[in-house]
Amino acid sequence: MHSFVKISDGCDRRCAFCAIPLIKGKYEACVADDVLASARAALAGGARELILVGQDTSRWRQGEWGGLERLLAELTALEPAPLWIRLLYLQPEGVDDLLLEALARYAVPYVDVPLQHAAGGVLQRMRRSGDGDAYLRLLERIRSHLPGAAVRSTFIAGFPGETEDEFDELLGFVEAAGLAAAGVFPYDPQDGTLGATLPGQIDAETILERCARLGGVIDDVAGRYWEGLVGTSVEVLVERGSRSSHGTALGRCAVQAPDIDGRVLLSGGPTKRGDCVSCTVTGTAGYDMEATLEGRAR
């Protein structure tokens, strides 16, 4: 029901924790014609959702041809047309008003932005810009363009030199950020990266303890986002149908990415794989939602 479409490879950023530039090399945008050809093939094969991926998707541009706004418009105009378009891994520096306007026009209200931390000192040591206040302002801009958007992020706990105060700053940021989901990664020194050579390496036990604390806060905050959808109407893309009104179908709504987010458990009518149906959210179970069928949407 979905297909990943690569729009770039490699990365020019030299984040102190990341070996991708060493493995993949410098950033290179995929040619627009190749991206569109991959999308056409996926749609012809039955995909209803296109997911654009790359190490730095917000950066995509092809000279005079244009940038993401034109690419999204061209993808939307394909036949058969995709039901949903989703972008993953938007670096925070690239999430500007032009991109947000393009997402509001052509894509689902879902923003995957890897922030990695919120304490300015840790981010500087990571060779990343920003801090918690700047990121809260970014989230405010995202939500002004995409009301109700699900914002997903990733964070690293235990980066060299991370103090308890800096970790507490990260916890406070997550409490204020209202994220729908986030991944938590224990810092793991990668050969060839700056982070592996920094002083202040933190012991594994402390790192895992911080990961557990951070994960608990994220679960609590995310739970409030999903519970806020109870009673609302959403469109669900059915991934496993049900032959009767007594069975349970399985699918996703637009603010759930495949494989990394929760699912919708759907009851109330027969459905088949590939249907897009209108549903009322009746409850939540962690990151999953329960819903009842209203009717076929698209």
PDB file of C-alpha atoms in Angstrom:
ATOM      1  CA  MET A   1       0.000   0.000   0.000  1.00  0.00           C
ATOM      2  CA  HIS A   2       3.031   2.267   0.283  1.00  0.00           C
ATOM      3  CA  SER A   3       6.303   2.684  -1.539  1.00  0.00           C
ATOM      4  CA  PHE A   4       9.526   4.396  -0.491  1.00  0.00           C
ATOM      5  CA  VAL A   5      10.903   6.689  -3.199  1.00  0.00           C
ATOM      6  CA  LYS A   6      14.512   7.807  -2.752  1.00  0.00           C
ATOM      7  CA  ILE A   7      15.090  11.452  -3.670  1.00  0.00           C
ATOM      8  CA  SER A   8      18.672  11.850  -2.441  1.00  0.00           C
ATOM      9  CA  ASP A   9      21.650   9.966  -1.108  1.00  0.00           C
ATOM     10  CA  GLY A  10      24.634  10.812   1.042  1.00  0.00           C
ATOM     11  CA  CYS A  11      25.070  13.790   3.356  1.00  0.00           C
ATOM     12  CA  ASP A  12      27.361  16.810   3.574  1.00  0.00           C
ATOM     13  CA  ARG A  13      26.656  17.390   7.257  1.00  0.00           C
ATOM     14  CA  ARG A  14      29.371  16.327   9.642  1.00  0.00           C
ATOM     15  CA  CYS A  15      27.365  15.650  12.769  1.00  0.00           C
ATOM     16  CA  ALA A  16      29.780  14.373  15.387  1.00  0.00           C
ATOM     17  CA  PHE A  17      27.767  11.195  16.077  1.00  0.00           C
ATOM     18  CA  CYS A  18      27.026  10.111  12.495  1.00  0.00           C
ATOM     19  CA  ALA A  19      29.004   7.893  10.123  1.00  0.00           C
ATOM     20  CA  ILE A  20      26.650   8.282   7.137  1.00  0.00           C
ATOM     21  CA  PRO A  21      28.915  10.792   5.293  1.00  0.00           C
ATOM     22  CA  LEU A  22      31.792   8.333   5.713  1.00  0.00           C
ATOM     23  CA  ILE A  23      29.694   5.461   4.349  1.00  0.00           C
ATOM     24  CA  LYS A  24      27.499   7.157   1.747  1.00  0.00           C
ATOM     25  CA  GLY A  25      29.665  10.083   0.703  1.00  0.00           C
ATOM     26  CA  LYS A  26      28.552  13.600  -0.132  1.00  0.00           C
ATOM     27  CA  TYR A  27      24.942  14.649  -0.618  1.00  0.00           C
ATOM     28  CA  GLU A  28      23.570  13.996  -4.094  1.00  0.00           C
ATOM     29  CA  ALA A  29      20.022  14.753  -5.217  1.00  0.00           C
ATOM     30  CA  CYS A  30      18.325  12.144  -7.383  1.00  0.00           C
ATOM     31  CA  VAL A  31      17.298  13.418 -10.817  1.00  0.00           C
ATOM     32  CA  ALA A  32      13.655  14.500 -10.987  1.00  0.00           C
ATOM     33  CA  ASP A  33      12.900  12.266 -13.982  1.00  0.00           C
ATOM     34  CA  ASP A  34      14.209   9.245 -12.049  1.00  0.00           C
ATOM     35  CA  VAL A  35      12.149  10.129  -8.984  1.00  0.00           C
ATOM     36  CA  LEU A  36       9.003  10.506 -11.074  1.00  0.00           C
ATOM     37  CA  ALA A  37       9.701   7.244 -12.928  1.00  0.00           C
ATOM     38  CA  SER A  38      10.075   5.387  -9.614  1.00  0.00           C
ATOM     39  CA  ALA A  39       6.829   6.925  -8.383  1.00  0.00           C
ATOM     40  CA  ARG A  40       4.953   5.964 -11.569  1.00  0.00           C
ATOM     41  CA  ALA A  41       6.155   2.374 -11.260  1.00  0.00           C
ATOM     42  CA  ALA A  42       5.104   2.212  -7.615  1.00  0.00           C
ATOM     43  CA  LEU A  43       1.633   3.589  -8.326  1.00  0.00           C
ATOM     44  CA  ALA A  44       1.181   1.257 -11.288  1.00  0.00           C
ATOM     45  CA  GLY A  45       2.078  -1.613  -8.962  1.00  0.00           C
ATOM     46  CA  GLY A  46      -0.711  -0.697  -6.552  1.00  0.00           C
ATOM     47  CA  ALA A  47       0.930   1.694  -4.079  1.00  0.00           C
ATOM     48  CA  ARG A  48      -1.430   4.295  -2.698  1.00  0.00           C
ATOM     49  CA  GLU A  49       1.119   6.202  -0.616  1.00  0.00           C
ATOM     50  CA  LEU A  50       4.484   7.584  -1.753  1.00  0.00           C
ATOM     51  CA  ILE A  51       7.085   8.162   0.954  1.00  0.00           C
ATOM     52  CA  LEU A  52      10.006  10.366  -0.061  1.00  0.00           C
ATOM     53  CA  VAL A  53      13.236   9.438   1.699  1.00  0.00           C
ATOM     54  CA  GLY A  54      16.857  10.547   1.853  1.00  0.00           C
ATOM     55  CA  GLN A  55      19.378  11.586   4.475  1.00  0.00           C
ATOM     56  CA  ASP A  56      18.293  15.227   4.059  1.00  0.00           C
ATOM     57  CA  THR A  57      15.010  15.387   2.149  1.00  0.00           C
ATOM     58  CA  SER A  58      14.299  19.058   2.881  1.00  0.00           C
ATOM     59  CA  ARG A  59      17.369  19.997   0.844  1.00  0.00           C
ATOM     60  CA  TRP A  60      16.219  18.449  -2.466  1.00  0.00           C
ATOM     61  CA  ARG A  61      16.532  20.687  -5.504  1.00  0.00           C
ATOM     62  CA  GLN A  62      17.505  20.219  -9.136  1.00  0.00           C
ATOM     63  CA  GLY A  63      18.997  23.385 -10.575  1.00  0.00           C
ATOM     64  CA  GLU A  64      16.607  25.402 -12.711  1.00  0.00           C
ATOM     65  CA  TRP A  65      14.031  22.573 -12.728  1.00  0.00           C
ATOM     66  CA  GLY A  66      12.999  23.534  -9.217  1.00  0.00           C
ATOM     67  CA  GLY A  67      12.775  22.228  -5.692  1.00  0.00           C
ATOM     68  CA  LEU A  68      10.461  20.231  -3.508  1.00  0.00           C
ATOM     69  CA  GLU A  69       7.387  22.332  -4.241  1.00  0.00           C
ATOM     70  CA  ARG A  70       7.509  21.470  -7.939  1.00  0.00           C
ATOM     71  CA  LEU A  71       8.435  17.841  -7.252  1.00  0.00           C
ATOM     72  CA  LEU A  72       5.457  17.434  -4.920  1.00  0.00           C
ATOM     73  CA  ALA A  73       3.154  19.075  -7.476  1.00  0.00           C
ATOM     74  CA  GLU A  74       4.391  16.726 -10.217  1.00  0.00           C
ATOM     75  CA  LEU A  75       3.917  13.680  -7.984  1.00  0.00           C
ATOM     76  CA  THR A  76       0.394  14.777  -7.078  1.00  0.00           C
ATOM     77  CA  ALA A  77      -0.492  15.058 -10.782  1.00  0.00           C
ATOM     78  CA  LEU A  78       0.565  11.494 -11.659  1.00  0.00           C
ATOM     79  CA  GLU A  79      -2.001   8.976 -12.912  1.00  0.00           C
ATOM     80  CA  PRO A  80      -3.097   7.094 -10.976  1.00  0.00           C
ATOM     81  CA  ALA A  81      -2.681   9.797  -8.359  1.00  0.00           C
ATOM     82  CA  PRO A  82      -1.209   8.910  -4.964  1.00  0.00           C
ATOM     83  CA  LEU A  83      -3.644   9.011  -2.063  1.00  0.00           C
ATOM     84  CA  TRP A  84      -0.937  10.345   0.257  1.00  0.00           C
ATOM     85  CA  ILE A  85       2.561  11.777  -0.080  1.00  0.00           C
ATOM     86  CA  ARG A  86       4.812  11.761   2.986  1.00  0.00           C
ATOM     87  CA  LEU A  87       8.334  13.099   3.514  1.00  0.00           C
ATOM     88  CA  LEU A  88      10.708  11.559   6.044  1.00  0.00           C
ATOM     89  CA  TYR A  89      13.857  12.973   7.609  1.00  0.00           C
ATOM     90  CA  LEU A  90      13.524  16.728   7.214  1.00  0.00           C
ATOM     91  CA  GLN A  91      16.524  18.374   8.834  1.00  0.00           C
ATOM     92  CA  PRO A  92      15.357  21.287  11.040  1.00  0.00           C
ATOM     93  CA  GLU A  93      17.433  23.920   9.209  1.00  0.00           C
ATOM     94  CA  GLY A  94      15.580  23.084   5.978  1.00  0.00           C
ATOM     95  CA  VAL A  95      12.064  23.370   7.370  1.00  0.00           C
ATOM     96  CA  ASP A  96      11.215  26.890   6.230  1.00  0.00           C
ATOM     97  CA  ASP A  97       7.901  28.536   5.388  1.00  0.00           C
ATOM     98  CA  LEU A  98       8.173  27.647   1.681  1.00  0.00           C
ATOM     99  CA  LEU A  99       8.547  23.969   2.503  1.00  0.00           C
ATOM    100  CA  LEU A 100       5.721  24.072   5.027  1.00  0.00           C
ATOM    101  CA  GLU A 101       3.447  25.737   2.474  1.00  0.00           C
ATOM    102  CA  ALA A 102       4.289  22.967  -0.014  1.00  0.00           C
ATOM    103  CA  LEU A 103       3.586  20.273   2.591  1.00  0.00           C
ATOM    104  CA  ALA A 104       0.257  21.892   3.437  1.00  0.00           C
ATOM    105  CA  ARG A 105      -0.693  21.892  -0.247  1.00  0.00           C
ATOM    106  CA  TYR A 106       0.512  18.471  -1.370  1.00  0.00           C
ATOM    107  CA  ALA A 107       1.462  16.172   1.520  1.00  0.00           C
ATOM    108  CA  VAL A 108      -0.013  14.649   4.650  1.00  0.00           C
ATOM    109  CA  PRO A 109       0.220  16.664   7.912  1.00  0.00           C
ATOM    110  CA  TYR A 110       3.193  14.694   9.178  1.00  0.00           C
ATOM    111  CA  VAL A 111       6.629  16.181   9.873  1.00  0.00           C
ATOM    112  CA  ASP A 112       9.570  13.914  10.651  1.00  0.00           C
ATOM    113  CA  VAL A 113      12.318  16.199  11.922  1.00  0.00           C
ATOM    114  CA  PRO A 114      15.358  14.694  13.748  1.00  0.00           C
ATOM    115  CA  LEU A 115      16.232  17.172  16.487  1.00  0.00           C
ATOM    116  CA  GLN A 116      18.648  14.856  18.381  1.00  0.00           C
ATOM    117  CA  HIS A 117      18.771  17.018  21.543  1.00  0.00           C
ATOM    118  CA  ALA A 118      17.572  20.321  22.989  1.00  0.00           C
ATOM    119  CA  ALA A 119      20.461  21.567  25.127  1.00  0.00           C
ATOM    120  CA  GLY A 120      22.492  24.108  23.156  1.00  0.00           C
ATOM    121  CA  GLY A 121      25.816  22.870  24.529  1.00  0.00           C
ATOM    122  CA  VAL A 122      25.146  19.262  23.522  1.00  0.00           C
ATOM    123  CA  LEU A 123      23.989  20.333  20.055  1.00  0.00           C
ATOM    124  CA  GLN A 124      27.148  22.383  19.587  1.00  0.00           C
ATOM    125  CA  ARG A 125      29.285  19.366  20.519  1.00  0.00           C
ATOM    126  CA  MET A 126      27.204  17.327  18.063  1.00  0.00           C
ATOM    127  CA  ARG A 127      28.029  19.951  15.398  1.00  0.00           C
ATOM    128  CA  ARG A 128      24.367  20.855  15.070  1.00  0.00           C
ATOM    129  CA  SER A 129      22.683  24.227  15.341  1.00  0.00           C
ATOM    130  CA  GLY A 130      19.773  25.385  17.458  1.00  0.00           C
ATOM    131  CA  ASP A 131      18.554  24.793  20.975  1.00  0.00           C
ATOM    132  CA  GLY A 132      15.315  24.023  22.757  1.00  0.00           C
ATOM    133  CA  ASP A 133      13.855  27.508  22.387  1.00  0.00           C
ATOM    134  CA  ALA A 134      14.629  27.606  18.659  1.00  0.00           C
ATOM    135  CA  TYR A 135      13.076  24.176  18.214  1.00  0.00           C
ATOM    136  CA  LEU A 136       9.907  25.192  20.063  1.00  0.00           C
ATOM    137  CA  ARG A 137       9.599  28.155  17.703  1.00  0.00           C
ATOM    138  CA  LEU A 138      10.062  25.763  14.774  1.00  0.00           C
ATOM    139  CA  LEU A 139       7.293  23.514  16.087  1.00  0.00           C
ATOM    140  CA  GLU A 140       5.035  26.536  16.448  1.00  0.00           C
ATOM    141  CA  ARG A 141       5.628  27.442  12.792  1.00  0.00           C
ATOM    142  CA  ILE A 142       4.990  23.854  11.706  1.00  0.00           C
ATOM    143  CA  ARG A 143       1.657  23.788  13.504  1.00  0.00           C
ATOM    144  CA  SER A 144       0.616  27.180  12.178  1.00  0.00           C
ATOM    145  CA  HIS A 145       0.964  25.821   8.633  1.00  0.00           C
ATOM    146  CA  LEU A 146      -0.194  22.275   9.412  1.00  0.00           C
ATOM    147  CA  PRO A 147      -2.805  22.358  12.190  1.00  0.00           C
ATOM    148  CA  GLY A 148      -3.047  19.043  13.991  1.00  0.00           C
ATOM    149  CA  ALA A 149       0.124  17.721  12.376  1.00  0.00           C
ATOM    150  CA  ALA A 150       1.894  14.735  13.857  1.00  0.00           C
ATOM    151  CA  VAL A 151       5.498  15.703  14.573  1.00  0.00           C
ATOM    152  CA  ARG A 152       7.944  12.838  14.919  1.00  0.00           C
ATOM    153  CA  SER A 153      11.566  13.234  16.012  1.00  0.00           C
ATOM    154  CA  THR A 154      14.631  11.352  17.197  1.00  0.00           C
ATOM    155  CA  PHE A 155      16.876  11.998  20.187  1.00  0.00           C
ATOM    156  CA  ILE A 156      20.243  10.737  21.348  1.00  0.00           C
ATOM    157  CA  ALA A 157      20.873  10.215  25.061  1.00  0.00           C
ATOM    158  CA  GLY A 158      24.325  10.069  26.582  1.00  0.00           C
ATOM    159  CA  PHE A 159      26.340  12.033  24.025  1.00  0.00           C
ATOM    160  CA  PRO A 160      29.856  12.730  25.398  1.00  0.00           C
ATOM    161  CA  GLY A 161      29.827  15.453  28.023  1.00  0.00           C
ATOM    162  CA  GLU A 162      26.034  15.424  28.503  1.00  0.00           C
ATOM    163  CA  THR A 163      25.462  16.615  32.073  1.00  0.00           C
ATOM    164  CA  GLU A 164      22.443  15.866  34.223  1.00  0.00           C
ATOM    165  CA  ASP A 165      21.340  19.478  33.790  1.00  0.00           C
ATOM    166  CA  GLU A 166      21.568  19.167  29.999  1.00  0.00           C
ATOM    167  CA  PHE A 167      19.646  15.908  30.069  1.00  0.00           C
ATOM    168  CA  ASP A 168      16.993  17.520  32.273  1.00  0.00           C
ATOM    169  CA  GLU A 169      16.799  20.332  29.693  1.00  0.00           C
ATOM    170  CA  LEU A 170      16.039  17.693  27.050  1.00  0.00           C
ATOM    171  CA  LEU A 171      13.307  16.184  29.234  1.00  0.00           C
ATOM    172  CA  GLY A 172      11.756  19.609  29.752  1.00  0.00           C
ATOM    173  CA  PHE A 173      11.812  20.282  26.032  1.00  0.00           C
ATOM    174  CA  VAL A 174      10.032  17.018  25.253  1.00  0.00           C
ATOM    175  CA  GLU A 175       7.365  17.849  27.838  1.00  0.00           C
ATOM    176  CA  ALA A 176       6.736  21.165  26.086  1.00  0.00           C
ATOM    177  CA  ALA A 177       7.042  19.962  22.491  1.00  0.00           C
ATOM    178  CA  GLY A 178       3.823  17.953  22.179  1.00  0.00           C
ATOM    179  CA  LEU A 179       5.365  15.348  19.887  1.00  0.00           C
ATOM    180  CA  ALA A 180       3.276  12.532  18.444  1.00  0.00           C
ATOM    181  CA  ALA A 181       6.200  10.085  18.448  1.00  0.00           C
ATOM    182  CA  ALA A 182       9.965  10.012  18.836  1.00  0.00           C
ATOM    183  CA  GLY A 183      12.748   7.488  18.711  1.00  0.00           C
ATOM    184  CA  VAL A 184      15.350   7.338  21.483  1.00  0.00           C
ATOM    185  CA  PHE A 185      18.850   6.138  20.707  1.00  0.00           C
ATOM    186  CA  PRO A 186      21.665   5.461  23.177  1.00  0.00           C
ATOM    187  CA  TYR A 187      24.832   7.193  22.064  1.00  0.00           C
ATOM    188  CA  ASP A 188      27.113   4.694  20.351  1.00  0.00           C
ATOM    189  CA  PRO A 189      30.569   5.933  19.267  1.00  0.00           C
ATOM    190  CA  GLN A 190      31.104   5.270  15.559  1.00  0.00           C
ATOM    191  CA  ASP A 191      34.610   4.729  14.176  1.00  0.00           C
ATOM    192  CA  GLY A 192      35.877   7.745  12.288  1.00  0.00           C
ATOM    193  CA  THR A 193      33.445  10.225  13.836  1.00  0.00           C
ATOM    194  CA  LEU A 194      34.382  13.189  16.003  1.00  0.00           C
ATOM    195  CA  GLY A 195      32.114  12.025  18.817  1.00  0.00           C
ATOM    196  CA  ALA A 196      34.193   8.893  19.361  1.00  0.00           C
ATOM    197  CA  THR A 197      37.219  11.047  20.210  1.00  0.00           C
ATOM    198  CA  LEU A 198      35.527  13.552  22.517  1.00  0.00           C
ATOM    199  CA  PRO A 199      36.262  13.648  26.253  1.00  0.00           C
ATOM    200  CA  GLY A 200      33.487  12.935  28.715  1.00  0.00           C
ATOM    201  CA  GLN A 201      32.370   9.581  27.323  1.00  0.00           C
ATOM    202  CA  ILE A 202      29.440   8.357  29.439  1.00  0.00           C
ATOM    203  CA  ASP A 203      29.190   4.833  30.807  1.00  0.00           C
ATOM    204  CA  ALA A 204      26.689   2.447  29.252  1.00  0.00           C
ATOM    205  CA  GLU A 205      24.611   2.058  32.419  1.00  0.00           C
ATOM    206  CA  THR A 206      24.007   5.796  32.688  1.00  0.00           C
ATOM    207  CA  ILE A 207      23.170   6.046  28.990  1.00  0.00           C
ATOM    208  CA  LEU A 208      20.589   3.265  29.187  1.00  0.00           C
ATOM    209  CA  GLU A 209      19.047   4.771  32.331  1.00  0.00           C
ATOM    210  CA  ARG A 210      18.684   8.123  30.556  1.00  0.00           C
ATOM    211  CA  CYS A 211      17.170   6.419  27.513  1.00  0.00           C
ATOM    212  CA  ALA A 212      14.552   4.764  29.723  1.00  0.00           C
ATOM    213  CA  ARG A 213      13.660   8.061  31.412  1.00  0.00           C
ATOM    214  CA  LEU A 214      13.448   9.903  28.105  1.00  0.00           C
ATOM    215  CA  GLY A 215      11.368   7.140  26.527  1.00  0.00           C
ATOM    216  CA  GLY A 216       8.899   7.311  29.401  1.00  0.00           C
ATOM    217  CA  VAL A 217       8.419  11.063  29.001  1.00  0.00           C
ATOM    218  CA  ILE A 218       7.976  10.684  25.237  1.00  0.00           C
ATOM    219  CA  ASP A 219       5.328   7.983  25.739  1.00  0.00           C
ATOM    220  CA  ASP A 220       3.392  10.217  28.141  1.00  0.00           C
ATOM    221  CA  VAL A 221       3.535  13.246  25.835  1.00  0.00           C
ATOM    222  CA  ALA A 222       2.698  11.238  22.717  1.00  0.00           C
ATOM    223  CA  GLY A 223      -0.208   9.605  24.513  1.00  0.00           C
ATOM    224  CA  ARG A 224      -1.814  13.010  24.926  1.00  0.00           C
ATOM    225  CA  TYR A 225      -1.551  13.654  21.190  1.00  0.00           C
ATOM    226  CA  TRP A 226      -3.223  10.364  20.246  1.00  0.00           C
ATOM    227  CA  GLU A 227      -5.883  10.649  22.944  1.00  0.00           C
ATOM    228  CA  GLY A 228      -6.736  14.068  21.509  1.00  0.00           C
ATOM    229  CA  LEU A 229      -7.910  12.356  18.324  1.00  0.00           C
ATOM    230  CA  VAL A 230     -10.625  10.348  20.112  1.00  0.00           C
ATOM    231  CA  GLY A 231     -14.020  11.418  18.816  1.00  0.00           C
ATOM    232  CA  THR A 232     -12.640  12.889  15.602  1.00  0.00           C
ATOM    233  CA  SER A 233     -13.163  11.651  12.056  1.00  0.00           C
ATOM    234  CA  VAL A 234     -10.111  10.397  10.140  1.00  0.00           C
ATOM    235  CA  GLU A 235      -9.404   8.728   6.823  1.00  0.00           C
ATOM    236  CA  VAL A 236      -7.859   5.276   7.143  1.00  0.00           C
ATOM    237  CA  LEU A 237      -5.942   3.404   4.459  1.00  0.00           C
ATOM    238  CA  VAL A 238      -6.837  -0.269   4.948  1.00  0.00           C
ATOM    239  CA  GLU A 239      -3.832  -2.589   4.895  1.00  0.00           C
ATOM    240  CA  ARG A 240      -5.606  -5.750   6.031  1.00  0.00           C
ATOM    241  CA  GLY A 241      -9.318  -5.983   5.337  1.00  0.00           C
ATOM    242  CA  SER A 242     -12.211  -7.702   7.054  1.00  0.00           C
ATOM    243  CA  ARG A 243     -14.927  -9.776   5.357  1.00  0.00           C
ATOM    244  CA  SER A 244     -17.707  -8.889   7.792  1.00  0.00           C
ATOM    245  CA  SER A 245     -18.898  -6.153  10.105  1.00  0.00           C
ATOM    246  CA  HIS A 246     -17.899  -8.344  13.058  1.00  0.00           C
ATOM    247  CA  GLY A 247     -14.246  -8.586  12.076  1.00  0.00           C
ATOM    248  CA  THR A 248     -11.375  -6.185  12.682  1.00  0.00           C
ATOM    249  CA  ALA A 249      -9.469  -4.561   9.860  1.00  0.00           C
ATOM    250  CA  LEU A 250      -6.047  -2.978  10.170  1.00  0.00           C
ATOM    251  CA  GLY A 251      -4.820   0.251   8.631  1.00  0.00           C
ATOM    252  CA  ARG A 252      -3.243   3.654   9.137  1.00  0.00           C
ATOM    253  CA  CYS A 253      -4.436   7.236   9.129  1.00  0.00           C
ATOM    254  CA  ALA A 254      -2.476  10.034   7.488  1.00  0.00           C
ATOM    255  CA  VAL A 255      -0.567  10.913  10.672  1.00  0.00           C
ATOM    256  CA  GLN A 256       0.856   7.390  11.000  1.00  0.00           C
ATOM    257  CA  ALA A 257       3.861   6.394   8.913  1.00  0.00           C
ATOM    258  CA  PRO A 258       4.269   2.703   8.081  1.00  0.00           C
ATOM    259  CA  ASP A 259       6.602   0.508  10.120  1.00  0.00           C
ATOM    260  CA  ILE A 260       7.575   3.207  12.648  1.00  0.00           C
ATOM    261  CA  ASP A 261       4.238   4.442  14.016  1.00  0.00           C
ATOM    262  CA  GLY A 262       1.069   2.838  15.344  1.00  0.00           C
ATOM    263  CA  ARG A 263      -1.903   1.393  13.476  1.00  0.00           C
ATOM    264  CA  VAL A 264      -5.683   1.807  13.407  1.00  0.00           C
ATOM    265  CA  LEU A 265      -7.810  -1.171  14.447  1.00  0.00           C
ATOM    266  CA  LEU A 266     -11.013  -0.756  12.480  1.00  0.00           C
ATOM    267  CA  SER A 267     -14.419  -2.335  13.125  1.00  0.00           C
ATOM    268  CA  GLY A 268     -17.942  -1.829  11.884  1.00  0.00           C
ATOM    269  CA  GLY A 269     -18.048  -3.128   8.342  1.00  0.00           C
ATOM    270  CA  PRO A 270     -16.442  -5.201   5.615  1.00  0.00           C
ATOM    271  CA  THR A 271     -13.371  -3.602   4.051  1.00  0.00           C
ATOM    272  CA  LYS A 272     -10.669  -4.709   1.675  1.00  0.00           C
ATOM    273  CA  ARG A 273      -6.983  -3.968   1.352  1.00  0.00           C
ATOM    274  CA  GLY A 274      -6.412  -0.654  -0.406  1.00  0.00           C
ATOM    275  CA  ASP A 275      -9.703   0.940   0.613  1.00  0.00           C
ATOM    276  CA  CYS A 276      -9.575   4.454   1.999  1.00  0.00           C
ATOM    277  CA  VAL A 277     -12.405   4.744   4.497  1.00  0.00           C
ATOM    278  CA  SER A 278     -13.783   7.419   6.769  1.00  0.00           C
ATOM    279  CA  CYS A 279     -13.768   6.431  10.462  1.00  0.00           C
ATOM    280  CA  THR A 280     -14.473   7.786  13.925  1.00  0.00           C
ATOM    281  CA  VAL A 281     -11.674   7.304  16.466  1.00  0.00           C
ATOM    282  CA  THR A 282     -13.127   5.610  19.553  1.00  0.00           C
ATOM    283  CA  GLY A 283     -10.071   4.907  21.675  1.00  0.00           C
ATOM    284  CA  THR A 284      -6.312   4.480  21.915  1.00  0.00           C
ATOM    285  CA  ALA A 285      -3.975   1.728  23.013  1.00  0.00           C
ATOM    286  CA  GLY A 286      -0.507   3.216  23.281  1.00  0.00           C
ATOM    287  CA  TYR A 287       0.375   4.467  19.809  1.00  0.00           C
ATOM    288  CA  ASP A 288      -2.454   2.474  18.191  1.00  0.00           C
ATOM    289  CA  MET A 289      -5.992   3.740  17.728  1.00  0.00           C
ATOM    290  CA  GLU A 290      -9.375   2.029  17.633  1.00  0.00           C
ATOM    291  CA  ALA A 291     -11.994   3.302  15.179  1.00  0.00           C
ATOM    292  CA  THR A 292     -15.404   2.474  13.733  1.00  0.00           C
ATOM    293  CA  LEU A 293     -16.271   2.652  10.052  1.00  0.00           C
ATOM    294  CA  GLU A 294     -18.343   5.569   8.767  1.00  0.00           C
ATOM    295  CA  GLY A 295     -18.071   4.947   5.018  1.00  0.00           C
ATOM    296  CA  ARG A 296     -15.790   4.856   2.027  1.00  0.00           C
ATOM    297  CA  ALA A 297     -13.797   8.051   1.543  1.00  0.00           C
ATOM    298  CA  ARG A 298     -11.588   7.738  -1.550  1.00  0.00           C
TER     299      ARG A 298
END
